[in-house]
Amino acid sequence: MNRPIALFFSAVCHPLLLPSYLYYVVCYQLPALVQYPPLPDRWRLVALVVLFTFGLPTLGTALLIWTGAINGTLELRERQQRPLPLLLATVSFGIGAVLLDTATEALDPLLRYMMLGMTLTVLLTLVVSLRWKISAHGAGAGGTVGLFALLCISAPQAVPVLWWLLGSLAMAGAVLKARLTLRAHTPAQAWAGFALGVSLVIGFGAGLALK
């Protein structure tokens, strides 16, 4: 993979963008998986997800760089640059999760659990990053694969879900390869992030199923 393509995959599959993609896919490309909210009202949910998982964390990181609280660019290539932005992302994701969990309108449990699982993934990425540069891209890609794997298990008759799972596996492979091409991570850091995302989402889903 050459550098321009690697940069493309790193940008398009940024971990702060993946939640928005996932909610869009579940709400509009796989609409039968959830009953509430009704299809015409789902744009409000997607907008809220975009705000709390992309807009606010990105703005907060940009302000940290602008004020000099952290040095560098939005790429955050050094481990020491990551704790504050990841903390901001954890708080923002957490607020989004609370808003969905306490929403008075009818909301499918899957849509609530997705945000909670994403928040836990960001939190654990933050904790590990305090001592080691685990790949946030890998964690996001792994969480995406884990979510579609769970959906395949819960709705095996839904053929479109299988195609999304296969697509997520291809995406994850491209993202991991891109991060290695850019030398943003070692293979261990990239695969550890992927394993964290997959195991957390599947383990979280299994725990909910046993409740």
Coordinates of N, CA and C in Angstrom, one line a residue:
M1 N 0.9 -1.2 0.0 CA 0.0 0.0 0.0 C 0.9 1.2 0.0
N2 N 0.7 2.2 -1.0 CA 1.5 3.4 -1.0 C 0.9 4.4 0.0
R3 N 1.7 5.4 0.3 CA 1.4 6.4 1.3 C 0.1 7.1 1.1
P4 N -0.2 7.7 -0.1 CA -1.4 8.4 -0.3 C -2.7 7.5 0.0
I5 N -2.6 6.3 -0.4 CA -3.8 5.4 -0.1 C -3.8 5.1 1.4
A6 N -2.7 5.0 2.0 CA -2.7 4.7 3.5 C -3.2 5.9 4.2
L7 N -2.9 7.1 3.8 CA -3.4 8.4 4.4 C -4.9 8.4 4.2
F8 N -5.4 8.0 3.0 CA -6.8 8.0 2.7 C -7.6 7.1 3.6
F9 N -7.1 5.9 3.8 CA -7.8 5.0 4.7 C -7.8 5.4 6.1
S10 N -6.6 6.0 6.5 CA -6.5 6.5 7.9 C -7.5 7.6 8.2
A11 N -7.7 8.5 7.2 CA -8.6 9.6 7.4 C -10.0 9.2 7.3
V12 N -10.4 8.4 6.3 CA -11.8 8.0 6.1 C -12.3 7.1 7.1
C13 N -11.4 6.2 7.6 CA -11.7 5.3 8.7 C -11.2 5.7 10.1
H14 N -11.2 7.0 10.3 CA -10.7 7.5 11.6 C -11.7 7.0 12.7
P15 N -11.1 6.7 13.8 CA -12.0 6.1 14.9 C -13.1 7.0 15.4
L16 N -13.0 8.3 15.2 CA -14.0 9.3 15.5 C -15.1 9.3 14.5
L17 N -14.9 8.8 13.3 CA -15.9 8.8 12.2 C -16.7 7.5 12.2
L18 N -16.1 6.4 12.7 CA -16.7 5.1 12.6 C -18.1 5.0 13.3
P19 N -18.2 5.6 14.5 CA -19.6 5.6 15.1 C -20.7 6.2 14.3
S20 N -20.4 7.3 13.6 CA -21.4 7.9 12.7 C -21.7 6.9 11.6
Y21 N -20.7 6.3 11.0 CA -21.0 5.3 9.9 C -21.8 4.2 10.4
L22 N -21.5 3.7 11.6 CA -22.2 2.5 12.1 C -23.7 2.8 12.4
Y23 N -23.9 4.0 13.0 CA -25.3 4.3 13.3 C -26.1 4.6 12.0
Y24 N -25.4 5.1 11.0 CA -26.1 5.3 9.7 C -26.4 4.0 9.1
V25 N -25.5 3.0 9.1 CA -25.7 1.7 8.5 C -26.9 1.0 9.2
V26 N -26.8 1.0 10.5 CA -27.9 0.3 11.3 C -29.2 0.9 11.1
C27 N -29.3 2.3 11.1 CA -30.6 3.0 11.0 C -31.1 3.0 9.6
Y28 N -30.3 3.0 8.5 CA -30.8 3.2 7.2 C -30.4 2.1 6.2
Q29 N -29.3 1.4 6.4 CA -29.0 0.4 5.5 C -29.5 -1.0 6.0
L30 N -29.7 -1.1 7.3 CA -30.2 -2.3 7.9 C -31.4 -1.9 8.8
P31 N -32.4 -1.2 8.2 CA -33.5 -0.6 9.0 C -34.3 -1.6 9.8
A32 N -34.4 -2.9 9.3 CA -35.2 -3.9 9.9 C -34.7 -4.4 11.3
L33 N -33.4 -4.1 11.6 CA -32.8 -4.5 12.8 C -33.3 -3.8 14.0
V34 N -33.8 -2.6 13.8 CA -34.4 -1.8 14.9 C -35.8 -1.3 14.6
Q35 N -36.6 -1.2 15.6 CA -38.0 -0.7 15.4 C -38.1 0.7 15.8
Y36 N -37.4 1.2 16.8 CA -37.6 2.6 17.2 C -36.2 3.3 17.3
P37 N -36.2 4.6 16.9 CA -37.3 5.4 16.5 C -37.7 5.1 15.1
P38 N -38.9 5.6 14.7 CA -39.4 5.3 13.3 C -38.4 5.9 12.3
L39 N -38.4 5.3 11.1 CA -37.5 5.7 10.1 C -37.4 7.2 9.8
P40 N -38.5 7.9 9.7 CA -38.4 9.4 9.4 C -37.7 10.2 10.5
D41 N -37.6 9.6 11.8 CA -37.1 10.4 12.9 C -35.6 10.0 13.2
R42 N -35.1 9.0 12.5 CA -33.8 8.5 12.8 C -32.6 9.5 12.6
W43 N -32.9 10.5 11.7 CA -31.8 11.5 11.4 C -31.4 12.2 12.7
R44 N -32.4 12.4 13.6 CA -32.0 13.1 14.9 C -31.0 12.3 15.7
L45 N -31.2 11.0 15.7 CA -30.3 10.1 16.5 C -28.9 10.2 15.8
V46 N -28.9 10.1 14.5 CA -27.6 10.1 13.8 C -26.9 11.4 14.0
A47 N -27.7 12.5 14.0 CA -27.1 13.8 14.2 C -26.5 13.9 15.6
L48 N -27.2 13.4 16.6 CA -26.7 13.4 18.0 C -25.4 12.6 18.1
V49 N -25.3 11.5 17.4 CA -24.1 10.6 17.4 C -23.0 11.4 16.8
V50 N -23.2 12.0 15.6 CA -22.2 12.8 14.9 C -21.6 13.9 15.8
L51 N -22.5 14.5 16.6 CA -22.1 15.6 17.4 C -21.2 15.1 18.6
F52 N -21.6 14.1 19.3 CA -20.9 13.7 20.5 C -19.7 12.7 20.2
T53 N -19.7 12.1 19.0 CA -18.6 11.1 18.8 C -17.6 11.7 17.8
F54 N -17.9 12.7 17.0 CA -17.0 13.3 16.1 C -16.8 14.8 16.3
G55 N -18.0 15.6 16.3 CA -17.9 17.0 16.3 C -17.2 17.6 17.6
L56 N -17.7 17.2 18.7 CA -17.1 17.8 20.0 C -15.7 17.2 20.3
P57 N -15.4 15.9 20.1 CA -14.0 15.5 20.3 C -13.0 16.1 19.4
T58 N -13.4 16.3 18.1 CA -12.5 16.9 17.1 C -12.3 18.4 17.5
L59 N -13.4 19.1 17.8 CA -13.3 20.5 18.2 C -12.4 20.6 19.5
G60 N -12.6 19.8 20.4 CA -11.8 19.8 21.7 C -10.4 19.6 21.4
T61 N -10.0 18.6 20.6 CA -8.6 18.3 20.3 C -8.0 19.5 19.5
A62 N -8.8 20.1 18.6 CA -8.2 21.3 17.9 C -8.0 22.4 18.8
L63 N -8.8 22.6 19.8 CA -8.6 23.7 20.8 C -7.4 23.4 21.7
L64 N -7.2 22.1 22.0 CA -6.0 21.8 22.8 C -4.7 22.1 22.0
I65 N -4.7 21.8 20.7 CA -3.6 22.1 19.9 C -3.4 23.6 19.8
W66 N -4.5 24.3 19.5 CA -4.5 25.8 19.3 C -4.0 26.5 20.5
T67 N -4.4 26.1 21.7 CA -4.0 26.7 23.0 C -2.6 26.3 23.4
G68 N -2.0 25.3 22.8 CA -0.7 24.8 23.2 C -0.7 23.8 24.3
A69 N -1.9 23.3 24.7 CA -2.0 22.3 25.7 C -1.3 21.0 25.3
I70 N -1.3 20.7 24.0 CA -0.6 19.6 23.4 C 0.1 20.1 22.2
N71 N 1.3 19.6 21.9 CA 2.0 19.9 20.7 C 1.7 19.0 19.6
G72 N 1.9 19.4 18.3 CA 1.7 18.6 17.2 C 0.5 18.9 16.4
T73 N 0.0 17.9 15.7 CA -1.2 18.1 14.8 C -2.3 17.1 15.2
L74 N -3.4 17.1 14.5 CA -4.5 16.3 14.8 C -4.2 14.8 14.6
E75 N -3.1 14.5 14.0 CA -2.7 13.1 13.9 C -2.3 12.5 15.2
L76 N -1.8 13.3 16.1 CA -1.4 12.8 17.5 C -0.5 11.6 17.4
R77 N 0.6 11.7 16.7 CA 1.5 10.5 16.4 C 2.2 10.0 17.7
E78 N 2.4 10.9 18.7 CA 3.2 10.5 19.8 C 2.2 10.1 21.0
R79 N 2.6 9.1 21.7 CA 1.7 8.6 22.8 C 1.4 9.7 23.8
Q80 N 2.4 10.5 24.1 CA 2.2 11.5 25.1 C 1.2 12.6 24.7
Q81 N 0.9 12.7 23.4 CA -0.1 13.6 23.0 C -1.5 13.1 23.1
R82 N -1.7 11.9 23.4 CA -3.0 11.2 23.3 C -3.9 11.3 24.5
P83 N -3.4 11.3 25.7 CA -4.3 11.2 26.9 C -5.4 12.2 27.0
L84 N -5.0 13.5 26.8 CA -6.0 14.6 26.9 C -7.1 14.5 25.8
P85 N -6.8 14.3 24.5 CA -7.8 14.1 23.5 C -8.6 12.9 23.8
L86 N -8.0 11.8 24.2 CA -8.8 10.6 24.5 C -9.7 10.8 25.7
L87 N -9.3 11.6 26.7 CA -10.1 11.9 27.8 C -11.3 12.7 27.4
L88 N -11.1 13.7 26.5 CA -12.2 14.5 26.0 C -13.2 13.6 25.2
A89 N -12.6 12.7 24.4 CA -13.5 11.8 23.6 C -14.3 10.9 24.6
T90 N -13.7 10.4 25.6 CA -14.4 9.5 26.6 C -15.5 10.3 27.2
V91 N -15.3 11.5 27.6 CA -16.3 12.3 28.3 C -17.5 12.6 27.3
S92 N -17.1 13.0 26.1 CA -18.1 13.3 25.0 C -18.9 12.0 24.7
F93 N -18.3 10.9 24.4 CA -19.0 9.7 24.2 C -19.9 9.3 25.4
G94 N -19.3 9.5 26.6 CA -20.1 9.2 27.8 C -21.4 10.0 27.9
I95 N -21.3 11.3 27.6 CA -22.5 12.1 27.6 C -23.5 11.7 26.6
G96 N -23.0 11.3 25.4 CA -23.9 10.8 24.4 C -24.6 9.5 24.8
A97 N -23.8 8.6 25.5 CA -24.4 7.4 26.0 C -25.5 7.7 27.0
V98 N -25.2 8.6 27.9 CA -26.2 9.0 29.0 C -27.5 9.5 28.3
L99 N -27.3 10.4 27.4 CA -28.4 11.0 26.7 C -29.3 9.9 26.0
L100 N -28.7 9.0 25.4 CA -29.4 7.9 24.7 C -30.1 7.0 25.8
D101 N -29.4 6.7 26.9 CA -29.9 5.8 27.9 C -31.1 6.4 28.6
T102 N -31.1 7.8 28.7 CA -32.2 8.4 29.5 C -33.2 9.1 28.6
A103 N -33.1 8.8 27.3 CA -34.1 9.4 26.3 C -35.5 9.0 26.6
T104 N -36.4 10.0 26.6 CA -37.8 9.6 26.9 C -38.5 9.0 25.8
E105 N -38.0 9.3 24.5 CA -38.7 8.7 23.4 C -38.3 7.3 23.2
A106 N -39.1 6.5 22.5 CA -38.9 5.1 22.3 C -37.6 4.9 21.5
L107 N -36.7 4.1 22.0 CA -35.4 3.9 21.4 C -35.0 2.4 21.5
D108 N -34.7 1.8 20.4 CA -34.3 0.4 20.4 C -33.1 0.2 21.3
P109 N -33.1 -0.9 22.1 CA -32.0 -1.2 23.0 C -30.6 -1.3 22.3
L110 N -30.6 -1.8 21.1 CA -29.4 -1.9 20.3 C -28.7 -0.6 20.1
L111 N -29.5 0.5 19.9 CA -28.9 1.8 19.6 C -28.3 2.4 20.9
R112 N -28.9 2.0 22.1 CA -28.3 2.4 23.3 C -27.0 1.7 23.6
Y113 N -27.1 0.4 23.4 CA -25.9 -0.4 23.7 C -24.7 -0.1 22.8
M114 N -25.0 0.2 21.6 CA -23.9 0.6 20.7 C -23.1 1.7 21.3
M115 N -23.8 2.8 21.7 CA -23.0 3.9 22.2 C -22.3 3.6 23.5
L116 N -22.9 2.8 24.4 CA -22.2 2.4 25.6 C -21.0 1.6 25.3
G117 N -21.1 0.6 24.3 CA -19.9 -0.2 24.0 C -18.8 0.7 23.4
M118 N -19.2 1.7 22.6 CA -18.2 2.6 22.0 C -17.5 3.4 23.1
T119 N -18.2 3.8 24.0 CA -17.7 4.6 25.1 C -16.7 3.8 25.9
L120 N -17.0 2.5 26.2 CA -16.1 1.6 26.9 C -14.8 1.4 26.1
T121 N -14.9 1.3 24.8 CA -13.8 1.1 23.9 C -12.8 2.3 24.0
V122 N -13.4 3.5 23.9 CA -12.6 4.7 24.0 C -11.9 4.8 25.4
L123 N -12.7 4.5 26.4 CA -12.1 4.5 27.8 C -10.9 3.6 28.0
L124 N -11.1 2.3 27.5 CA -10.0 1.4 27.6 C -8.8 1.8 26.8
T125 N -9.1 2.4 25.6 CA -8.0 2.9 24.8 C -7.2 3.9 25.5
L126 N -7.9 4.8 26.2 CA -7.3 5.8 27.0 C -6.4 5.2 28.1
V127 N -7.0 4.3 28.8 CA -6.2 3.6 29.9 C -4.9 3.0 29.4
V128 N -5.0 2.2 28.3 CA -3.8 1.6 27.8 C -2.8 2.6 27.3
S129 N -3.3 3.7 26.7 CA -2.5 4.7 26.1 C -1.7 5.5 27.1
L130 N -2.0 5.4 28.4 CA -1.3 6.0 29.4 C 0.1 5.4 29.6
R131 N 0.2 4.1 29.1 CA 1.5 3.5 29.3 C 2.1 2.9 27.9
W132 N 1.2 2.8 26.9 CA 1.6 2.1 25.7 C 0.7 2.7 24.6
K133 N 1.4 2.8 23.4 CA 0.7 3.4 22.2 C -0.1 2.4 21.5
I134 N -1.3 2.0 22.0 CA -2.2 1.1 21.3 C -2.9 1.8 20.2
S135 N -3.2 1.1 19.2 CA -3.8 1.8 18.0 C -5.3 2.0 18.2
A136 N -5.7 3.3 18.2 CA -7.1 3.7 18.3 C -7.8 3.3 17.0
H137 N -7.1 3.5 15.8 CA -7.7 3.0 14.6 C -8.0 1.5 14.6
G138 N -7.1 0.8 15.2 CA -7.3 -0.7 15.3 C -8.5 -1.0 16.2
A139 N -8.6 -0.3 17.3 CA -9.7 -0.5 18.2 C -11.0 -0.2 17.5
G140 N -11.1 0.9 16.8 CA -12.3 1.2 16.1 C -12.7 0.2 15.0
A141 N -11.7 -0.2 14.3 CA -11.9 -1.2 13.2 C -12.4 -2.6 13.9
G142 N -11.7 -2.9 15.0 CA -12.1 -4.2 15.7 C -13.5 -4.1 16.2
G143 N -13.9 -2.9 16.8 CA -15.2 -2.8 17.3 C -16.3 -2.9 16.2
T144 N -15.9 -2.4 15.0 CA -16.9 -2.4 13.9 C -17.1 -3.9 13.5
V145 N -16.0 -4.6 13.4 CA -16.1 -6.1 13.0 C -16.9 -6.8 14.1
G146 N -16.6 -6.5 15.4 CA -17.3 -7.2 16.5 C -18.8 -6.9 16.4
L147 N -19.2 -5.7 16.1 CA -20.6 -5.3 16.1 C -21.3 -6.1 15.0
F148 N -20.8 -6.1 13.8 CA -21.4 -6.9 12.7 C -21.4 -8.4 12.9
A149 N -20.4 -8.9 13.6 CA -20.4 -10.3 14.0 C -21.5 -10.6 14.9
L150 N -21.7 -9.7 15.9 CA -22.9 -9.9 16.8 C -24.2 -9.8 16.1
L151 N -24.3 -8.9 15.2 CA -25.6 -8.8 14.4 C -25.8 -10.0 13.6
C152 N -24.7 -10.6 13.0 CA -24.9 -11.8 12.2 C -25.4 -12.9 13.1
I153 N -24.9 -13.0 14.3 CA -25.3 -14.1 15.2 C -26.7 -13.9 15.7
S154 N -27.1 -12.7 15.9 CA -28.5 -12.4 16.4 C -29.5 -12.4 15.3
A155 N -29.1 -12.2 14.1 CA -30.0 -12.2 12.9 C -29.4 -12.9 11.8
P156 N -29.1 -14.3 11.9 CA -28.5 -15.0 10.9 C -29.2 -15.1 9.6
Q157 N -30.5 -14.8 9.6 CA -31.3 -14.9 8.3 C -31.1 -13.6 7.5
A158 N -30.5 -12.6 8.1 CA -30.4 -11.3 7.4 C -29.1 -11.3 6.6
V159 N -29.2 -11.7 5.3 CA -28.1 -11.8 4.4 C -27.3 -10.5 4.3
P160 N -28.0 -9.3 4.2 CA -27.2 -8.0 4.1 C -26.2 -7.8 5.3
V161 N -26.6 -8.3 6.5 CA -25.7 -8.2 7.6 C -24.3 -8.9 7.4
L162 N -24.4 -10.1 6.7 CA -23.2 -10.8 6.4 C -22.3 -10.0 5.5
W163 N -22.9 -9.4 4.5 CA -22.1 -8.6 3.6 C -21.4 -7.4 4.3
W164 N -22.1 -6.8 5.2 CA -21.5 -5.7 6.0 C -20.4 -6.3 6.9
L165 N -20.6 -7.5 7.4 CA -19.5 -8.1 8.2 C -18.2 -8.3 7.3
L166 N -18.5 -8.9 6.1 CA -17.3 -9.1 5.2 C -16.7 -7.8 4.8
G167 N -17.5 -6.8 4.6 CA -17.0 -5.5 4.3 C -16.2 -4.9 5.4
S168 N -16.6 -5.1 6.6 CA -15.9 -4.5 7.8 C -14.6 -5.2 8.0
L169 N -14.5 -6.5 7.7 CA -13.3 -7.3 7.7 C -12.3 -6.7 6.7
A170 N -12.8 -6.4 5.5 CA -11.9 -5.8 4.5 C -11.4 -4.4 4.9
M171 N -12.3 -3.7 5.5 CA -12.0 -2.3 5.9 C -10.9 -2.4 7.0
A172 N -11.1 -3.3 8.0 CA -10.2 -3.5 9.1 C -8.8 -3.8 8.6
G173 N -8.7 -4.8 7.6 CA -7.4 -5.1 7.0 C -6.8 -3.9 6.4
A174 N -7.5 -3.1 5.7 CA -7.0 -2.0 5.0 C -6.5 -0.9 6.0
V175 N -7.2 -0.7 7.1 CA -6.9 0.2 8.1 C -5.6 -0.2 8.8
L176 N -5.5 -1.5 9.2 CA -4.3 -1.9 9.9 C -3.1 -1.8 9.0
K177 N -3.3 -2.2 7.7 CA -2.2 -2.1 6.7 C -1.8 -0.6 6.6
A178 N -2.7 0.3 6.5 CA -2.4 1.7 6.4 C -1.6 2.2 7.6
R179 N -2.0 1.9 8.8 CA -1.3 2.3 10.0 C 0.1 1.8 10.0
L180 N 0.3 0.6 9.5 CA 1.7 0.1 9.4 C 2.5 0.8 8.3
T181 N 1.8 1.0 7.2 CA 2.5 1.7 6.1 C 3.0 3.1 6.5
L182 N 2.2 3.8 7.3 CA 2.5 5.1 7.7 C 3.5 5.1 9.0
R183 N 3.8 3.9 9.4 CA 4.6 3.7 10.6 C 4.1 4.5 11.8
A184 N 2.8 4.5 11.9 CA 2.1 5.1 13.0 C 2.1 4.2 14.2
H185 N 2.2 2.9 13.9 CA 2.2 1.9 15.0 C 3.0 0.7 14.6
T186 N 3.4 -0.1 15.6 CA 4.1 -1.4 15.3 C 3.0 -2.4 15.1
P187 N 3.3 -3.5 14.5 CA 2.3 -4.6 14.3 C 1.6 -5.0 15.6
A188 N 2.4 -5.0 16.7 CA 1.8 -5.4 18.0 C 0.8 -4.4 18.4
Q189 N 1.1 -3.1 18.3 CA 0.1 -2.0 18.7 C -1.1 -2.0 17.8
A190 N -1.0 -2.3 16.5 CA -2.1 -2.3 15.6 C -3.0 -3.5 15.9
W191 N -2.4 -4.7 16.1 CA -3.2 -5.9 16.3 C -3.8 -5.9 17.7
A192 N -3.1 -5.3 18.7 CA -3.7 -5.2 20.0 C -4.9 -4.3 20.0
G193 N -4.9 -3.2 19.3 CA -6.0 -2.3 19.2 C -7.2 -3.1 18.6
F194 N -6.9 -3.8 17.5 CA -8.0 -4.6 16.8 C -8.6 -5.6 17.8
A195 N -7.7 -6.3 18.5 CA -8.2 -7.3 19.5 C -9.0 -6.7 20.6
L196 N -8.6 -5.5 21.1 CA -9.3 -4.8 22.1 C -10.7 -4.5 21.6
G197 N -10.9 -4.0 20.4 CA -12.2 -3.6 19.9 C -13.1 -4.8 19.7
V198 N -12.6 -5.9 19.1 CA -13.4 -7.1 18.8 C -13.8 -7.7 20.2
S199 N -12.8 -7.9 21.0 CA -13.1 -8.7 22.3 C -14.1 -7.9 23.2
L200 N -13.9 -6.6 23.3 CA -14.8 -5.8 24.1 C -16.2 -5.8 23.6
V201 N -16.4 -5.6 22.3 CA -17.8 -5.5 21.8 C -18.4 -6.9 21.9
I202 N -17.7 -7.9 21.5 CA -18.3 -9.3 21.6 C -18.6 -9.7 23.1
G203 N -17.6 -9.4 23.9 CA -17.8 -9.7 25.3 C -18.9 -8.9 26.0
F204 N -19.1 -7.6 25.6 CA -20.1 -6.8 26.1 C -21.5 -7.3 25.6
G205 N -21.5 -7.7 24.3 CA -22.8 -8.2 23.8 C -23.2 -9.5 24.4
A206 N -22.2 -10.4 24.7 CA -22.5 -11.7 25.3 C -23.0 -11.4 26.7
G207 N -22.4 -10.5 27.4 CA -22.8 -10.2 28.8 C -24.3 -9.7 28.8
L208 N -24.6 -8.8 27.8 CA -26.0 -8.4 27.8 C -27.0 -9.5 27.5
A209 N -26.6 -10.4 26.6 CA -27.4 -11.6 26.3 C -27.7 -12.5 27.5
L210 N -26.8 -12.5 28.4 CA -26.9 -13.4 29.6 C -27.7 -12.7 30.7
K211 N -28.0 -11.4 30.6 CA -28.8 -10.7 31.6 C -30.2 -11.2 31.7

